[in-house]
mmCIF file of C-alpha atoms in Angstrom:
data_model
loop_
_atom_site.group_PDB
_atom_site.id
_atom_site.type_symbol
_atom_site.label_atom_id
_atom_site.label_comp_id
_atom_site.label_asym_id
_atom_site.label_seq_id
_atom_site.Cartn_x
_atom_site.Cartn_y
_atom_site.Cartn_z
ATOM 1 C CA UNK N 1 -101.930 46.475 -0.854
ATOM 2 C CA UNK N 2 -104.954 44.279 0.242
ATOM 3 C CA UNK N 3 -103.064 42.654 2.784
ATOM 4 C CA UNK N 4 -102.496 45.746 5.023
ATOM 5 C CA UNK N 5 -106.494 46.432 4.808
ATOM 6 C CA UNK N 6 -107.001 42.781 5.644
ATOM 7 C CA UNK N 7 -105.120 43.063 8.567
ATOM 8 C CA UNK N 8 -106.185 46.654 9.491
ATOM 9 C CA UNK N 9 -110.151 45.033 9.278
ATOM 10 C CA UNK N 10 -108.806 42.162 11.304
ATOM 11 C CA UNK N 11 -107.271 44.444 14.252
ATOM 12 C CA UNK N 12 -110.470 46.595 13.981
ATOM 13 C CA UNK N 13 -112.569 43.323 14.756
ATOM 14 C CA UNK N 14 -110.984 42.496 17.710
ATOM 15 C CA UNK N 15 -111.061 45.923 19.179
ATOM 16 C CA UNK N 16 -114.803 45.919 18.562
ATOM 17 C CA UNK N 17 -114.800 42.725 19.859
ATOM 18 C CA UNK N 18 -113.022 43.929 23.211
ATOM 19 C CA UNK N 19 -115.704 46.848 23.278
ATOM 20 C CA UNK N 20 -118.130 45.055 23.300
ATOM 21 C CA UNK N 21 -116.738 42.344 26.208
ATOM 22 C CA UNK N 22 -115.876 45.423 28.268
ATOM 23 C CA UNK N 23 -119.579 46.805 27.633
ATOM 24 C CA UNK N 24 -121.005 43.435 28.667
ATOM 25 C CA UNK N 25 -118.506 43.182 31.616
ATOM 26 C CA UNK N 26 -119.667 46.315 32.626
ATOM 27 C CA UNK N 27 -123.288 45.280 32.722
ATOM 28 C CA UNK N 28 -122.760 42.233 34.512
ATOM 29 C CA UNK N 29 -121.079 43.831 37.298
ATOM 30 C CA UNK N 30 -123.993 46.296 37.083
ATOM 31 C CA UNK N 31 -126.313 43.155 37.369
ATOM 32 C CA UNK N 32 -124.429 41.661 40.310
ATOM 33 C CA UNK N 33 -124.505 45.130 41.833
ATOM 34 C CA UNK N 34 -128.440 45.594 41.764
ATOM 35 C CA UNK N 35 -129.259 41.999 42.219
ATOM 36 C CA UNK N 36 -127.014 42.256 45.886
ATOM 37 C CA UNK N 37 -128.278 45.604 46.681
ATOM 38 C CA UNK N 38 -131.982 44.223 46.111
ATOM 39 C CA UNK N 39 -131.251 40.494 48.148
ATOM 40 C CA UNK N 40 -129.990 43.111 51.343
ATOM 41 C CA UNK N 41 -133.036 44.987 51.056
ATOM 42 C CA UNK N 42 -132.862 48.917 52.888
ATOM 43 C CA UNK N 43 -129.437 49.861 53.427
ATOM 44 C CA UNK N 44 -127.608 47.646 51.014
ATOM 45 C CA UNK N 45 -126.344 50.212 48.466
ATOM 46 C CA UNK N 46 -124.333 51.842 51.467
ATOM 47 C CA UNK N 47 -123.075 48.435 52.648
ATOM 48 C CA UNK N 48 -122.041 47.150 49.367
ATOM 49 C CA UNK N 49 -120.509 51.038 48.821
ATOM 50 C CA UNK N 50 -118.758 50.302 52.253
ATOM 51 C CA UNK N 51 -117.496 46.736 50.885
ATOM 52 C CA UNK N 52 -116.263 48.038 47.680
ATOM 53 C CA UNK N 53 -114.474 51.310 49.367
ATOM 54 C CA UNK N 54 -116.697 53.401 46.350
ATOM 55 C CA UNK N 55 -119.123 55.988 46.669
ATOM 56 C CA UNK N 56 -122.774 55.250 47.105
ATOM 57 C CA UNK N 57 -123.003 57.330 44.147
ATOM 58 C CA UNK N 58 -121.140 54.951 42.013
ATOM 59 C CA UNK N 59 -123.218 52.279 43.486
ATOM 60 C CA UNK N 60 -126.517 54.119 42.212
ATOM 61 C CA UNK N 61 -125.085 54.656 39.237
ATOM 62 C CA UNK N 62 -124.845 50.700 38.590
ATOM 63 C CA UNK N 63 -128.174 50.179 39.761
ATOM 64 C CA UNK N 64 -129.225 52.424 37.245
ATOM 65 C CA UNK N 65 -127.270 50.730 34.430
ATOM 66 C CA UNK N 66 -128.609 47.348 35.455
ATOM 67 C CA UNK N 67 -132.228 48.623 34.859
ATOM 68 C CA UNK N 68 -131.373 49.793 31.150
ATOM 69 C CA UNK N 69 -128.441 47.071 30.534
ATOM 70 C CA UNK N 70 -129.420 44.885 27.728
ATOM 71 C CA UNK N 71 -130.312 40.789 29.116
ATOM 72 C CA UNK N 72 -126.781 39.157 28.421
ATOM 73 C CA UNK N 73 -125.647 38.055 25.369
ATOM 74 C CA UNK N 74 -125.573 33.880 25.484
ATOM 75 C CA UNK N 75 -122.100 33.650 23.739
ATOM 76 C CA UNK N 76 -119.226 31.781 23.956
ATOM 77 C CA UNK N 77 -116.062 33.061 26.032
ATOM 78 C CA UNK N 78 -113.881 35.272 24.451
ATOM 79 C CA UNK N 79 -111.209 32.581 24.752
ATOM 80 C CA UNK N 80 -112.991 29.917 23.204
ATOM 81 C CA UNK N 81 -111.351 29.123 19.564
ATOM 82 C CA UNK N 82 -107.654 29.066 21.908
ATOM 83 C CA UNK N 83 -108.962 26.789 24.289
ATOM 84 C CA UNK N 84 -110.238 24.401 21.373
ATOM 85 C CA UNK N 85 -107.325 24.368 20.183
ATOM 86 C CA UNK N 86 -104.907 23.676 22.748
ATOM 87 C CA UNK N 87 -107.776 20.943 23.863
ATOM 88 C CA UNK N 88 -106.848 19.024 20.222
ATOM 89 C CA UNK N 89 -102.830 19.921 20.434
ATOM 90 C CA UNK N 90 -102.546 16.215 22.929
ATOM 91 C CA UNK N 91 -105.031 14.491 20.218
ATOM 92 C CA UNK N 92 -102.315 14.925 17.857
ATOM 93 C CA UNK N 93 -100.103 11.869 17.023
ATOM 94 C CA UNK N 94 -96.374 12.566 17.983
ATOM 95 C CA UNK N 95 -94.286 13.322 15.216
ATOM 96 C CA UNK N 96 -90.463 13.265 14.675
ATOM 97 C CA UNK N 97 -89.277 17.323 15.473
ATOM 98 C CA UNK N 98 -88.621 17.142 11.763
ATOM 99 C CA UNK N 99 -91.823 16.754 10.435
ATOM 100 C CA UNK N 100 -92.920 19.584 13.134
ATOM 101 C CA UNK N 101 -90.118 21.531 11.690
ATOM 102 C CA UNK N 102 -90.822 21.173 8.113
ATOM 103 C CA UNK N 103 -94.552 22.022 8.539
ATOM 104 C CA UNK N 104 -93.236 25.082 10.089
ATOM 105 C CA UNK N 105 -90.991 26.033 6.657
ATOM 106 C CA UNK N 106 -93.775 25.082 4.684
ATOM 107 C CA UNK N 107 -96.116 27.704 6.727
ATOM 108 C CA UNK N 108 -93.196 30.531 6.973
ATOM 109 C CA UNK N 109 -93.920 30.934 3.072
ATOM 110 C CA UNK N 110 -97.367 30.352 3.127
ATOM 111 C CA UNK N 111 -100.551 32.931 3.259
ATOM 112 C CA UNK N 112 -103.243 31.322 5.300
ATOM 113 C CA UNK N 113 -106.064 33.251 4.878
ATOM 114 C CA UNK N 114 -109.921 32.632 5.412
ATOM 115 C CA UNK N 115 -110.165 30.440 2.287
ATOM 116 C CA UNK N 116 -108.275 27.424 4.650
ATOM 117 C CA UNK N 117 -111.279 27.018 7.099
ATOM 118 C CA UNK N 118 -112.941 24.636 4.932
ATOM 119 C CA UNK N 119 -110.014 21.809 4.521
ATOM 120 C CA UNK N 120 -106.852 23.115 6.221
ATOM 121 C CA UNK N 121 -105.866 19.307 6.351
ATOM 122 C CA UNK N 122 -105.829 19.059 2.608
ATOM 123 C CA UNK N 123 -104.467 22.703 1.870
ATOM 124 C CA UNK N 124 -101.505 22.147 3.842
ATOM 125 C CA UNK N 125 -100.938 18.302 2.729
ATOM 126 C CA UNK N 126 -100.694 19.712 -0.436
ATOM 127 C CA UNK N 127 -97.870 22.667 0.729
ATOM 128 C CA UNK N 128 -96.094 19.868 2.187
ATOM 129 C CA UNK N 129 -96.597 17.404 -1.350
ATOM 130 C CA UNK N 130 -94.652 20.904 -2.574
ATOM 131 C CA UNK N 131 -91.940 20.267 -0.786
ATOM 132 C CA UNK N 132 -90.783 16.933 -2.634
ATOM 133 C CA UNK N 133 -87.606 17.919 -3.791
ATOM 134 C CA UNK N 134 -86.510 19.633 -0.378
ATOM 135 C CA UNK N 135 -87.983 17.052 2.251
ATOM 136 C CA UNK N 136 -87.226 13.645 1.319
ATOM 137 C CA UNK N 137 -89.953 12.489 4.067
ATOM 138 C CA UNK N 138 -93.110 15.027 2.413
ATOM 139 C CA UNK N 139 -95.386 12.095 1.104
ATOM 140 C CA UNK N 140 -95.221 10.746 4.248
ATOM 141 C CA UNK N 141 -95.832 13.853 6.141
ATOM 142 C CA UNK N 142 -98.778 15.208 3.162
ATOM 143 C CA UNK N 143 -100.652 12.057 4.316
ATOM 144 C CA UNK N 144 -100.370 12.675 8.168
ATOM 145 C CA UNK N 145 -101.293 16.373 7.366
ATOM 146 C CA UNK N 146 -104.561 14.902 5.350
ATOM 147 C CA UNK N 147 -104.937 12.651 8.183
ATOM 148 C CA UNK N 148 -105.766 15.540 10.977
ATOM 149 C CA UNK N 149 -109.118 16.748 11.378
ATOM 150 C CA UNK N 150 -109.977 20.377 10.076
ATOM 151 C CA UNK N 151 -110.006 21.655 14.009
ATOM 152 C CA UNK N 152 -106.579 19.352 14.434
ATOM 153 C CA UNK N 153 -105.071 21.116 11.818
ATOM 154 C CA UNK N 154 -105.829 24.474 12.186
ATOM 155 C CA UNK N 155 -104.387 24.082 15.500
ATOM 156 C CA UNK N 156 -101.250 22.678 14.344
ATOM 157 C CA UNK N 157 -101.716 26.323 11.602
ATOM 158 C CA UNK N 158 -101.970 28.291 14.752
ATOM 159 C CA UNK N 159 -99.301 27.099 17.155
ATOM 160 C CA UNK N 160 -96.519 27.033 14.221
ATOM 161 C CA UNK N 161 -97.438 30.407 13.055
ATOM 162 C CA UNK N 162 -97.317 31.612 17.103
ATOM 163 C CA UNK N 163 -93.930 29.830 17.092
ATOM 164 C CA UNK N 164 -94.856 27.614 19.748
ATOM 165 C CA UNK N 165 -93.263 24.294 18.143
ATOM 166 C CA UNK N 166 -92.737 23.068 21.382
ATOM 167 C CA UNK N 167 -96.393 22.448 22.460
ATOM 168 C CA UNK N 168 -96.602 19.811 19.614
ATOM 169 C CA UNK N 169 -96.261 16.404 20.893
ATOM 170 C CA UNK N 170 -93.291 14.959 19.483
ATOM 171 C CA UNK N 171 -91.524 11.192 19.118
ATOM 172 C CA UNK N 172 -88.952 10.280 22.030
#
């Protein structure tokens, strides 16, 4: 029953999240607004109303924003954490498809949840150690797994579960 609310909190985040970049988007095009309008001096706000086939009044209305706008936020882009990991995806060592594959059973009946952010290497070495009896290549593949990096490995977490098996570099 916990899982749903998880989930529901987790969606709520990232709407509030998306708020919030629309808010600041919305400021700094206020910003770039007033700062272009002031830089052309008398007569700007009509040009740049001319430019960007709006009203004047919408203009003056982001004028007025920018004075009240809070100074940006200094944060990283909304895309950062999926850029970081597709950045480690070609740091990976190839691996037979197999061992891709098997990871990819092993996290198809797995919860990851917040607790594997502090060793996601060791968590999933030891899903894979599980699978001794099914995968006759696991301690091999539990030592690769222990092997990664935490960021390595919670990109290898996140392109499995997205079911993107083929961006993992694999043996020829």
């Amino acid at each position: 029953m916990s899982d749903y609310r998880d989930l529901i909190a987790r969606a709520e985040q990232r709407i509030d999240h998306g708020t919030r970049e629309r808010s600041a988007g919305a400021d700094d095009k206020a910003r770039a607004i007033a700062d272009e309008a002031a830089r052309r001096g008398r007569g700007g706000p009509k040009a740049i109303a001319d430019e960007l086939g709006v009203s004047e009044k919408t203009i003056s209305q982001a004028i007025s924003r920018a004075r009240t706008a809070d100074a940006p936020h200094r944060a990283l882009p909304y895309d950062t954490l999926e850029r970081l990991f597709a950045a480690e995806l070609p740091g990976l060592p190839p691996l037979p498809a197999a061992h891709w594959q098997a990871l990819s059973y092993v996290l198809n009946g797995t919860i990851v949840d917040i607790s594997w952010i502090e060793s996601p290497h060791l968590l999933l070495a030891g899903e894979v150690e599980d699978l001794d009896d099914e995968y006759e290549d696991a301690p091999a593949l539990a030592g690769i797994c222990r092997a990664f990096t935490r960021v390595q490995a919670l990109a290898v977490i996140d392109t499995i579960l997205r079911g993107d098996l083929a961006a993992l570099p694999t043996e020829d």
